[in-house]
Amino acid sequence: MNIIVCMKQAPDPEGPRDSFCINVEDMKVEPKGIPPALSLFDENALEAALRIKDADKENVKITVLCMGKKVSSAVLLKALAAGADAAVMVQGAEYGVQDSFSTARALAAAVAKIGDYDLILCGRQASDSNAGQTGILLAYVLGIPAVSLAQKIVPDSAHALIERVLQGGYETVKAPLPCLAVVGNEAGELRYPAMKERRLAKKKPTSEWAMDDLALGGALSQKVTLKRLFAPTARTRACKFVAGDALAQVLREDQVI
Amino acid sequence: MGTVLALMELSRDREVLPSSLEALAVGKMIAEKVGLKLAALVMGGGIEQAAESLRAFPTDEVLVVDQPLLEVYQPELYTQAVEQVCSEIKPDYLVMGETFQSIDLAPRLAFALDSGLVTGCVDLEFDSGETLFIKPVYSGNVMAAYAVEGVPRLATFRSKSFEPAKPGESAPSPVRSLAISLDQSSVKIQAVEQVLSGNGHAQGLENAEIVVSGGRGLGGPEGFEILRELADQLGGALGASRPPCDLGWIEPSAQVGITGAIVAPDLYVAVGISGSTQHVGGMEGAKTIVAINDKEDAPIFKIADYGVAGDYKEVLPQLLEGLGRSK
């Protein structure tokens, strides 16, 4: 079984707010002092793939697909060390400010170039754009079924049983392979690689492609255009520190409770 | 004259969701600014009452698609249904609340209708004839304004960003049933079973006046026991930040944050929560925030009104005891 996990590189969203420098002129966010990382939710997608592999180590192959203007090898190495078998990075300067539609079309071309796949996994949203559309759009471009907010995926030879998170519970759905699952954070955190895995990761096959290597069939049109970036209104409050044994009384005095 | 279509979502007991009424208010705003009609679209099976209840709100029309096949959300059938409604109504805008359902449905509609979509919007701007959709990006560290190409422009709106629509004074809006034909042969995703608790919407959490939430700092599932005790004592709901849900310490539906429930209670008590942007985005609308964390420099204290820098295992028993004393 071949699994492709689409992973995006993005600055760690938990970096301090002032490290997200906004270049108003070029409508770009220039992270200062926070290293690029795997987009948080894509780590959940990789973990979901690794759990499938745990159950059938010999027959499951996981390829990580990472696309962007520039992909850091340290980021890819993390995915390989966690247990992916191979990595493909697609880089290109022209891959600039793009919407989910054009990203999905470019990813579809990269998936076609990778070739054989049974299952494609994506994170629920990128930790930079937070759009949460690319996975489903990719499935539609490829013409395969999509299941979103997956918390558990159990494939057999022809289908995948997927637990999909609902408000207040979940449902199990059955989708024919090949299919795409958009993985929710409920799937669990990415495992921490051991030292040995880190060393092995450097030896795993990594392909480097340019956007020009993909059969894109012309320019990618955009449906959503970024018009402006600005800083959010800072919301800080004056925190009154109190001792634990005084908290109930203070809240009562201030008529909070 | 064009139309703004607001897609209404129903709870499992077939009541219109608060987030849909917020979307209806957004639709009204767009309709007034751009000079369009507003129509509410409600779909499902056996939904006469929900359709009737929508007539009280100020819209030009309530559109109803009532079919047994739509009784439960099925992604492919719902996509077909909305697509057919759009080919008849030809809306300029299609707006929805951001819910687990629309997270799944909206991108499918964007593809089917070949239109742009902006998800999780919190604001709108009307700039010389162009509507800009505003949403937090980089998990709330930056704000972005987007224009959308294609018709209808699609957008989902983060709950609690807008006041919900209120029933109007005027006569009930006209209601119209739309007949659509669904093609079941194209359905590839089969539902096997549903495992659900409650009415399917975290009303308990989203509408609670008091919310007590725990984070990674609780150290394990047992930490939620004393937290539950505190929630019960205060008469509030129990929530959590993302890590405890992902680690299986508490059910995923307890999650507060931009990927969980968005809450704005009178009192929010954050215990062992560091204050990640993704969590803060789901609770900073609370009137009063109390944070308990053993790290004095935890970001959560920046947005808290009251803070206790200490070990929750010591602080919570003290708090419970203090609350228990006669008022």
Coordinates of C-alpha atoms in Angstrom, one line a residue:
Chain A
M1 CA 0.0 0.0 0.0
N2 CA 1.4 3.4 -1.0
I3 CA 0.5 6.4 1.0
I4 CA 1.3 10.0 0.0
V5 CA 1.3 12.5 2.9
C6 CA 1.1 16.1 1.7
M7 CA 3.1 18.3 4.1
K8 CA 3.6 22.0 4.1
Q9 CA 6.4 23.9 5.6
A10 CA 5.3 26.8 7.7
P11 CA 6.6 28.9 10.6
D12 CA 5.7 27.5 14.0
P13 CA 2.4 29.3 14.8
E14 CA 3.3 29.2 18.5
G15 CA 6.2 31.6 18.0
P16 CA 5.9 34.9 19.7
R17 CA 3.5 37.2 17.9
D18 CA 6.1 39.9 17.2
S19 CA 8.1 37.3 15.2
F20 CA 5.5 37.4 12.5
C21 CA 6.7 40.5 10.7
I22 CA 4.3 41.8 8.1
N23 CA 5.7 43.2 4.9
V24 CA 2.7 45.3 4.0
E25 CA 4.2 46.4 0.6
D26 CA 4.8 42.9 -0.7
M27 CA 1.9 41.4 1.2
K28 CA 4.1 38.8 2.8
V29 CA 4.7 37.5 6.3
E30 CA 8.4 37.3 7.1
P31 CA 9.0 35.2 10.2
K32 CA 11.9 36.5 12.3
G33 CA 13.7 34.1 14.6
I34 CA 11.4 31.2 14.2
P35 CA 12.6 28.3 12.2
P36 CA 10.5 26.7 9.5
A37 CA 8.6 23.7 10.7
L38 CA 6.2 21.1 9.4
S39 CA 2.8 22.6 9.4
L40 CA 1.2 21.5 12.7
F41 CA -1.8 19.7 11.3
D42 CA 0.3 17.9 8.6
E43 CA 2.1 16.2 11.4
N44 CA -1.2 14.6 12.5
A45 CA -1.6 13.4 8.9
L46 CA 1.9 11.8 9.0
E47 CA 1.1 10.2 12.4
A48 CA -2.1 8.7 10.9
A49 CA 0.0 7.3 8.1
L50 CA 2.6 5.9 10.5
R51 CA -0.2 4.1 12.5
I52 CA -1.3 2.4 9.3
K53 CA 2.3 1.4 8.7
D54 CA 2.7 0.1 12.3
A55 CA 0.0 -2.5 11.5
D56 CA 1.7 -3.7 8.3
K57 CA 5.3 -2.6 8.3
E58 CA 6.4 -4.7 5.3
N59 CA 3.7 -3.6 2.8
V60 CA 3.1 0.1 3.6
K61 CA 5.2 2.7 1.9
I62 CA 4.9 6.3 3.0
T63 CA 6.0 9.1 0.7
V64 CA 6.0 12.7 2.0
L65 CA 5.3 15.4 -0.5
C66 CA 6.3 18.8 0.4
M67 CA 5.8 21.8 -1.9
G68 CA 6.8 25.4 -1.6
K69 CA 9.0 28.3 -2.6
K70 CA 11.8 26.8 -0.7
V71 CA 11.7 23.6 1.3
S72 CA 14.1 23.2 4.2
S73 CA 15.8 19.8 4.3
A74 CA 15.8 19.8 8.1
V75 CA 12.0 19.9 8.0
L76 CA 11.9 16.9 5.6
L77 CA 14.4 15.1 7.7
K78 CA 12.0 15.3 10.6
A79 CA 9.3 13.6 8.6
L80 CA 11.7 10.8 7.4
A81 CA 13.0 10.3 10.9
A82 CA 9.5 9.9 12.3
G83 CA 9.1 7.0 9.9
A84 CA 8.3 8.1 6.3
D85 CA 10.1 6.0 3.7
A86 CA 10.8 8.6 1.0
A87 CA 10.4 12.3 0.5
V88 CA 9.6 14.4 -2.6
M89 CA 10.1 18.1 -2.5
V90 CA 8.8 20.5 -5.1
Q91 CA 10.3 23.9 -5.1
G92 CA 9.9 26.9 -7.3
A93 CA 10.2 30.6 -7.1
E94 CA 7.1 31.2 -9.1
Y95 CA 5.2 29.3 -6.5
G96 CA 4.4 32.4 -4.7
V97 CA 1.2 33.8 -3.2
Q98 CA -1.3 31.2 -4.3
D99 CA -4.7 30.1 -3.2
S100 CA -6.0 26.7 -2.3
F101 CA -7.2 26.0 -5.8
S102 CA -3.9 26.5 -7.5
T103 CA -2.1 24.6 -4.7
A104 CA -4.4 21.7 -5.2
R105 CA -3.7 21.7 -9.0
A106 CA 0.0 21.8 -8.5
L107 CA -0.1 19.0 -5.9
A108 CA -2.2 16.9 -8.2
A109 CA 0.5 17.2 -10.8
A110 CA 3.1 16.2 -8.3
V111 CA 1.0 13.2 -7.2
A112 CA 0.6 12.2 -10.8
K113 CA 4.4 12.3 -11.2
I114 CA 4.9 10.2 -8.1
G115 CA 2.5 7.7 -9.7
D116 CA 1.2 4.8 -7.8
Y117 CA -0.9 5.6 -4.7
D118 CA -3.7 4.1 -2.6
L119 CA -4.2 6.8 0.0
I120 CA -3.4 10.4 0.2
L121 CA -3.4 12.2 3.5
C122 CA -3.3 15.9 4.3
G123 CA -3.6 17.9 7.4
R124 CA -6.9 19.7 8.2
Q125 CA -5.4 23.1 7.4
A126 CA -2.0 24.8 7.0
S127 CA -0.7 26.5 10.0
D128 CA 0.0 29.6 7.9
S129 CA -3.1 30.2 5.7
N130 CA -5.5 28.3 7.9
A131 CA -7.7 27.8 4.8
G132 CA -8.4 24.1 5.2
Q133 CA -9.5 23.6 1.6
T134 CA -6.5 22.1 -0.3
G135 CA -7.0 18.5 0.7
I136 CA -10.6 18.3 -0.5
L137 CA -9.8 20.3 -3.6
L138 CA -6.9 18.0 -4.4
A139 CA -9.2 14.9 -4.2
Y140 CA -11.7 16.6 -6.6
V141 CA -8.9 17.5 -9.1
L142 CA -7.7 13.8 -8.9
G143 CA -11.3 12.6 -9.1
I144 CA -11.1 10.5 -6.0
P145 CA -13.3 10.5 -2.9
A146 CA -12.4 12.7 0.0
V147 CA -13.2 12.2 3.7
S148 CA -12.4 15.0 6.0
L149 CA -11.6 15.4 9.7
A150 CA -10.4 11.8 9.9
Q151 CA -9.2 10.7 13.4
K152 CA -8.5 7.0 12.5
I153 CA -7.9 5.3 9.2
V154 CA -7.9 1.5 8.7
P155 CA -7.4 0.5 5.1
D156 CA -7.7 -3.0 3.6
S157 CA -7.0 -3.9 0.0
A158 CA -9.9 -2.1 -1.6
H159 CA -11.4 0.3 1.0
A160 CA -10.5 2.4 3.9
L161 CA -12.7 2.6 7.1
I162 CA -12.3 6.1 8.3
E163 CA -13.5 7.6 11.6
R164 CA -14.7 11.1 10.8
V165 CA -15.0 13.6 13.7
L166 CA -18.5 15.1 14.1
Q167 CA -19.8 17.6 16.6
G168 CA -20.1 15.5 19.8
G169 CA -18.8 12.2 18.4
Y170 CA -17.7 10.6 15.2
E171 CA -19.0 8.5 12.3
T172 CA -17.3 5.6 10.6
V173 CA -17.4 5.8 6.8
K174 CA -16.2 3.4 4.2
A175 CA -14.5 4.8 1.1
P176 CA -13.1 2.9 -1.9
L177 CA -9.3 3.2 -2.6
P178 CA -7.7 5.3 -3.9
C179 CA -9.1 8.0 -1.7
L180 CA -7.9 11.1 0.2
A181 CA -8.4 11.7 3.9
V182 CA -8.0 15.1 5.5
V183 CA -6.7 14.3 8.9
G184 CA -7.9 16.2 12.0
N185 CA -5.7 16.9 15.0
E186 CA -7.7 14.2 16.9
A187 CA -5.5 11.6 15.0
G188 CA -2.8 12.3 17.5
E189 CA 0.6 14.0 17.8
L190 CA 3.5 13.0 15.7
R191 CA 5.7 10.5 17.4
Y192 CA 9.2 11.5 18.5
P193 CA 12.0 9.9 16.5
A194 CA 14.8 8.0 18.2
M195 CA 18.4 8.9 17.5
K196 CA 18.9 5.8 15.4
E197 CA 15.9 6.8 13.2
R198 CA 17.4 10.3 12.7
R199 CA 20.6 8.7 11.4
L200 CA 18.8 6.4 9.1
A201 CA 16.6 9.3 7.8
K202 CA 19.6 10.8 6.0
K203 CA 19.9 7.7 3.9
K204 CA 16.3 7.6 2.8
P205 CA 15.5 8.5 -0.8
T206 CA 14.7 12.2 -1.4
S207 CA 13.7 13.6 -4.8
E208 CA 14.0 17.3 -5.5
W209 CA 11.8 18.6 -8.3
A210 CA 11.2 22.1 -9.6
M211 CA 7.7 23.3 -10.4
D212 CA 8.7 23.2 -14.1
D213 CA 9.1 19.4 -13.8
L214 CA 5.4 19.1 -13.3
A215 CA 2.9 18.8 -16.1
L216 CA 0.8 21.7 -15.0
G217 CA -0.8 22.4 -18.3
G218 CA -0.4 26.2 -18.3
A219 CA -0.7 28.9 -15.7
L220 CA -2.7 28.2 -12.5
S221 CA -5.6 30.5 -12.1
Q222 CA -6.5 31.9 -8.7
K223 CA -9.9 32.2 -7.2
V224 CA -8.9 34.0 -4.0
T225 CA -6.6 37.0 -4.0
L226 CA -4.8 38.4 -1.0
K227 CA -5.5 42.2 -0.8
R228 CA -4.0 43.2 2.5
L229 CA -2.2 41.9 5.5
F230 CA -2.4 43.6 8.9
A231 CA -1.6 43.0 12.5
P232 CA -4.5 41.8 14.7
T233 CA -5.6 44.1 17.5
A234 CA -3.5 43.2 20.4
R235 CA -5.7 42.0 23.2
T236 CA -3.9 42.0 26.4
R237 CA -5.4 42.3 29.8
A238 CA -4.0 43.5 33.1
C239 CA -3.5 40.3 35.0
K240 CA -4.0 40.5 38.7
F241 CA -1.9 37.8 40.3
V242 CA -3.3 36.3 43.5
A243 CA -2.3 33.5 45.8
G244 CA -4.2 30.2 45.3
D245 CA -5.9 30.3 48.7
A246 CA -7.1 33.8 48.1
L247 CA -8.5 33.3 44.6
A248 CA -12.1 32.3 45.6
Q249 CA -12.4 35.3 47.9
V250 CA -11.0 37.8 45.3
L251 CA -13.4 36.5 42.6
R252 CA -16.2 36.8 45.0
E253 CA -15.2 40.4 46.0
D254 CA -15.0 41.4 42.4
Q255 CA -18.3 39.8 41.7
V256 CA -17.0 37.5 39.1
I257 CA -18.8 34.6 40.9
Chain B
M1 CA -31.2 41.8 -8.7
G2 CA -28.8 39.2 -7.4
T3 CA -29.0 37.1 -4.3
V4 CA -27.0 36.4 -1.1
L5 CA -27.7 32.8 -0.2
A6 CA -27.2 31.9 3.5
L7 CA -27.0 28.1 4.0
M8 CA -28.6 27.1 7.3
E9 CA -27.4 24.1 9.2
L10 CA -29.6 22.2 11.6
S11 CA -28.8 20.4 14.8
R12 CA -29.7 16.7 15.1
D13 CA -33.0 17.8 16.7
R14 CA -33.5 19.9 13.6
E15 CA -33.1 23.3 15.0
V16 CA -31.3 26.1 13.2
L17 CA -27.8 26.4 14.7
P18 CA -26.7 29.7 16.3
S19 CA -23.7 29.9 13.9
S20 CA -26.2 29.7 11.0
L21 CA -28.1 32.7 12.4
E22 CA -24.8 34.5 12.6
A23 CA -24.3 33.7 9.0
L24 CA -27.8 34.9 8.2
A25 CA -26.9 38.3 9.8
V26 CA -23.7 38.4 7.7
G27 CA -25.8 37.7 4.6
K28 CA -28.1 40.5 5.5
M29 CA -25.1 42.9 5.9
I30 CA -23.8 41.9 2.5
A31 CA -27.2 42.1 0.9
E32 CA -27.7 45.7 2.2
K33 CA -24.2 46.9 1.3
V34 CA -24.1 45.4 -2.2
G35 CA -27.8 45.8 -3.0
L36 CA -28.9 42.2 -3.2
K37 CA -31.7 40.1 -2.0
L38 CA -31.2 37.7 0.9
A39 CA -32.4 34.1 0.9
A40 CA -32.0 31.5 3.6
L41 CA -31.5 28.0 2.3
V42 CA -32.4 25.1 4.6
M43 CA -31.9 21.5 3.6
G44 CA -32.6 18.1 5.3
G45 CA -35.4 15.6 5.8
G46 CA -38.6 16.4 7.6
I47 CA -37.6 20.0 8.3
E48 CA -41.0 21.8 8.0
Q49 CA -40.6 23.3 11.5
A50 CA -37.1 24.6 11.0
A51 CA -38.2 26.1 7.7
E52 CA -41.2 27.7 9.4
S53 CA -39.0 29.1 12.2
L54 CA -36.7 30.8 9.7
R55 CA -39.6 32.8 8.2
A56 CA -39.6 35.0 11.3
F57 CA -36.1 36.3 10.4
P58 CA -35.7 39.3 8.0
T59 CA -35.0 37.6 4.6
D60 CA -36.6 38.0 1.2
E61 CA -37.2 34.3 0.9
V62 CA -36.8 31.0 2.7
L63 CA -35.8 28.2 0.3
V64 CA -36.4 24.7 1.4
V65 CA -35.0 21.4 0.1
D66 CA -36.8 18.7 2.1
Q67 CA -35.8 15.2 1.0
P68 CA -35.4 11.9 3.0
L69 CA -31.9 11.4 1.4
L70 CA -30.7 14.6 3.0
E71 CA -31.9 13.7 6.5
V72 CA -28.3 13.0 7.6
Y73 CA -25.3 14.9 6.1
Q74 CA -23.7 13.0 3.3
P75 CA -21.0 15.0 1.6
E76 CA -21.6 14.0 -2.0
L77 CA -25.4 14.4 -1.9
Y78 CA -25.3 17.7 0.0
T79 CA -22.8 19.0 -2.6
Q80 CA -25.2 18.0 -5.4
A81 CA -28.1 19.5 -3.7
V82 CA -26.5 22.9 -3.1
E83 CA -25.0 22.9 -6.6
Q84 CA -28.5 22.4 -8.1
V85 CA -30.0 25.1 -5.9
C86 CA -27.2 27.5 -7.1
S87 CA -27.8 26.7 -10.7
E88 CA -31.5 27.7 -10.2
I89 CA -31.0 30.7 -7.9
K90 CA -27.6 31.9 -9.3
P91 CA -26.5 33.6 -6.1
D92 CA -23.7 36.1 -6.0
Y93 CA -22.7 35.0 -2.5
L94 CA -23.1 31.8 -0.5
V95 CA -22.4 32.2 3.2
M96 CA -22.3 29.6 6.0
G97 CA -21.3 29.3 9.6
E98 CA -18.0 27.6 10.2
T99 CA -18.9 24.1 11.6
F100 CA -17.6 20.6 11.2
Q101 CA -20.1 20.2 8.4
S102 CA -19.1 23.3 6.5
I103 CA -15.4 22.5 6.9
D104 CA -16.3 19.4 4.8
L105 CA -18.9 20.9 2.5
A106 CA -17.6 24.3 1.6
P107 CA -14.4 23.2 -0.3
R108 CA -16.5 20.6 -2.2
L109 CA -18.9 23.4 -3.2
A110 CA -16.0 25.7 -4.2
F111 CA -14.9 23.0 -6.6
A112 CA -18.4 22.1 -7.9
L113 CA -19.3 25.8 -8.4
D114 CA -15.8 26.7 -9.6
S115 CA -15.7 29.6 -7.2
G116 CA -13.3 31.0 -4.6
L117 CA -13.9 30.3 -0.9
V118 CA -12.6 32.0 2.2
T119 CA -13.0 30.0 5.4
G120 CA -13.2 31.1 9.0
C121 CA -13.9 34.8 8.3
V122 CA -14.3 37.1 11.3
D123 CA -15.1 40.4 9.5
L124 CA -16.0 42.0 6.2
E125 CA -15.0 45.2 4.4
F126 CA -16.7 46.8 1.5
D127 CA -14.1 48.6 -0.5
S128 CA -15.2 50.5 -3.6
G129 CA -17.5 47.9 -4.9
E130 CA -15.4 45.0 -3.8
T131 CA -16.2 42.8 -0.8
L132 CA -13.2 41.8 1.3
F133 CA -13.3 38.8 3.5
I134 CA -11.2 39.1 6.6
K135 CA -9.8 36.2 8.6
P136 CA -7.0 35.4 11.0
V137 CA -4.0 33.6 9.4
Y138 CA -0.8 32.2 11.0
S139 CA -3.1 30.9 13.7
G140 CA -4.2 34.4 14.6
N141 CA -0.9 36.1 14.6
V142 CA -1.7 38.0 11.4
M143 CA -4.9 39.2 9.7
A144 CA -5.6 38.9 6.0
A145 CA -8.2 40.5 3.7
Y146 CA -9.1 38.5 0.6
A147 CA -11.1 39.2 -2.5
V148 CA -12.9 36.3 -4.1
E149 CA -13.3 35.6 -7.9
G150 CA -16.2 33.7 -9.4
V151 CA -19.8 33.5 -8.6
P152 CA -21.0 32.7 -6.0
R153 CA -18.3 34.0 -3.7
L154 CA -18.2 31.5 -0.9
A155 CA -17.4 32.2 2.7
T156 CA -17.7 30.5 6.1
F157 CA -17.7 32.6 9.2
R158 CA -16.2 31.7 12.5
S159 CA -18.8 31.5 15.2
K160 CA -19.2 34.3 17.7
S161 CA -17.7 36.8 15.2
F162 CA -21.1 38.4 14.4
E163 CA -24.3 38.9 16.4
P164 CA -26.9 36.4 15.3
A165 CA -29.9 37.5 13.3
K166 CA -32.9 38.4 15.3
P167 CA -36.5 37.7 14.4
G168 CA -37.9 40.7 12.6
E169 CA -41.1 42.7 13.2
S170 CA -42.5 42.3 9.7
A171 CA -44.7 39.6 8.3
P172 CA -43.2 36.1 7.8
S173 CA -40.9 35.8 4.8
P174 CA -42.3 33.8 1.8
V175 CA -41.2 30.2 1.7
R176 CA -40.4 28.2 -1.4
S177 CA -39.8 24.5 -1.8
L178 CA -37.2 23.5 -4.4
A179 CA -37.4 20.2 -6.1
I180 CA -34.0 18.7 -6.9
S181 CA -33.0 15.3 -8.2
L182 CA -30.2 13.5 -6.4
D183 CA -28.0 11.0 -8.1
Q184 CA -27.2 8.3 -5.6
S185 CA -25.1 6.3 -8.1
S186 CA -22.3 8.9 -7.7
V187 CA -22.1 8.3 -4.0
K188 CA -18.8 6.6 -3.1
I189 CA -18.6 7.3 0.6
Q190 CA -20.8 5.1 2.7
A191 CA -21.6 5.8 6.3
V192 CA -21.2 2.7 8.4
E193 CA -22.1 3.9 11.9
Q194 CA -22.4 7.0 14.0
V195 CA -21.2 7.2 17.6
L196 CA -22.7 10.4 19.1
S197 CA -23.5 11.9 22.4
G198 CA -26.0 14.7 23.1
N199 CA -27.7 16.6 20.3
G200 CA -24.6 16.7 18.2
H201 CA -23.7 20.2 19.0
A202 CA -21.5 21.2 21.9
Q203 CA -24.2 23.4 23.2
G204 CA -23.1 22.7 26.7
L205 CA -19.7 24.1 26.0
E206 CA -20.5 26.8 23.4
N207 CA -23.4 28.3 25.4
A208 CA -22.1 27.8 28.9
E209 CA -21.8 30.9 31.1
I210 CA -18.8 29.4 32.8
V211 CA -16.2 27.2 31.2
V212 CA -13.3 25.4 33.1
S213 CA -10.6 24.1 30.7
G214 CA -7.5 22.1 31.2
G215 CA -4.3 21.8 29.2
R216 CA -1.2 19.8 28.8
G217 CA 0.0 21.1 32.2
L218 CA -2.5 18.8 33.9
G219 CA 0.0 16.0 33.1
G220 CA -2.6 13.3 32.4
P221 CA -6.2 12.3 32.3
E222 CA -6.5 12.1 36.1
G223 CA -6.1 15.9 36.2
F224 CA -9.5 16.3 34.6
E225 CA -11.2 14.7 37.6
I226 CA -10.5 17.6 39.9
L227 CA -11.3 20.0 37.0
R228 CA -14.6 18.3 36.5
E229 CA -15.3 18.8 40.2
L230 CA -14.5 22.6 39.8
A231 CA -16.8 22.8 36.8
D232 CA -19.6 21.2 38.7
Q233 CA -19.0 23.4 41.7
L234 CA -19.2 26.5 39.5
G235 CA -22.1 25.1 37.5
G236 CA -20.0 25.4 34.3
A237 CA -18.9 23.2 31.4
L238 CA -15.7 21.3 31.1
G239 CA -13.4 22.1 28.2
A240 CA -9.8 21.5 27.2
S241 CA -7.0 22.9 25.0
R242 CA -5.9 20.8 22.0
P243 CA -3.1 18.6 23.5
P244 CA -5.3 16.8 26.1
C245 CA -7.8 16.0 23.3
D246 CA -5.1 14.8 21.0
L247 CA -3.5 12.7 23.7
G248 CA -6.8 11.1 24.6
W249 CA -7.1 12.5 28.1
I250 CA -10.5 13.8 27.3
E251 CA -13.0 13.4 24.5
P252 CA -12.2 15.6 21.3
S253 CA -15.5 17.4 21.6
A254 CA -14.2 19.1 24.7
Q255 CA -11.7 21.1 22.7
V256 CA -11.8 24.9 22.9
G257 CA -9.8 26.7 20.2
I258 CA -9.8 27.5 16.6
T259 CA -10.1 23.9 15.7
G260 CA -12.7 23.2 18.4
A261 CA -15.4 25.0 20.1
I262 CA -15.3 28.8 20.1
V263 CA -16.6 30.0 23.4
A264 CA -17.3 33.5 24.9
P265 CA -18.5 32.8 28.5
D266 CA -18.8 35.2 31.4
L267 CA -16.0 33.3 33.2
Y268 CA -13.3 31.2 31.7
V269 CA -10.9 29.3 34.0
A270 CA -7.8 28.0 32.2
V271 CA -5.8 25.4 34.2
G272 CA -2.4 24.2 33.0
I273 CA -3.0 25.9 29.6
S274 CA 0.1 27.8 28.3
G275 CA -2.0 30.0 26.0
S276 CA -1.2 29.0 22.4
T277 CA -2.6 31.2 19.7
Q278 CA -4.8 28.4 18.5
H279 CA -6.4 28.1 22.0
V280 CA -6.6 31.8 22.7
G281 CA -8.5 32.3 19.4
G282 CA -11.3 30.2 20.8
M283 CA -11.7 31.8 24.2
E284 CA -10.4 35.4 24.2
G285 CA -14.0 36.6 23.9
A286 CA -14.7 35.6 27.5
K287 CA -15.7 38.4 29.8
T288 CA -13.4 37.3 32.7
I289 CA -10.4 35.0 32.3
V290 CA -8.7 33.3 35.2
A291 CA -5.5 31.4 34.5
I292 CA -3.8 28.9 36.8
N293 CA -0.3 27.8 35.6
D294 CA 2.9 26.9 37.3
K295 CA 5.0 28.9 34.8
E296 CA 4.8 32.6 35.6
D297 CA 5.8 33.6 32.1
A298 CA 3.1 31.5 30.4
P299 CA 1.5 33.5 27.6
I300 CA -2.0 32.8 29.0
F301 CA -1.4 35.4 31.8
K302 CA -1.1 38.1 29.1
I303 CA -4.8 37.7 28.3
A304 CA -6.0 36.8 31.8
D305 CA -7.7 39.1 34.3
Y306 CA -6.7 37.0 37.3
G307 CA -3.7 34.7 37.6
V308 CA -2.4 32.2 40.0
A309 CA 1.2 31.1 39.4
G310 CA 1.3 27.8 41.0
D311 CA 0.8 24.0 40.8
Y312 CA -2.9 23.3 40.1
K313 CA -2.7 20.3 42.4
E314 CA -2.3 22.7 45.2
V315 CA -4.4 25.6 43.9
L316 CA -7.5 23.8 42.9
P317 CA -8.2 22.2 46.3
Q318 CA -7.7 25.6 47.8
L319 CA -10.1 27.1 45.3
L320 CA -12.7 24.4 45.8
E321 CA -12.5 24.9 49.5
G322 CA -12.8 28.7 49.1
L323 CA -15.8 28.3 46.9
G324 CA -17.4 25.9 49.3
R325 CA -17.3 28.4 52.2
S326 CA -20.6 30.2 52.9
K327 CA -21.0 33.1 50.5

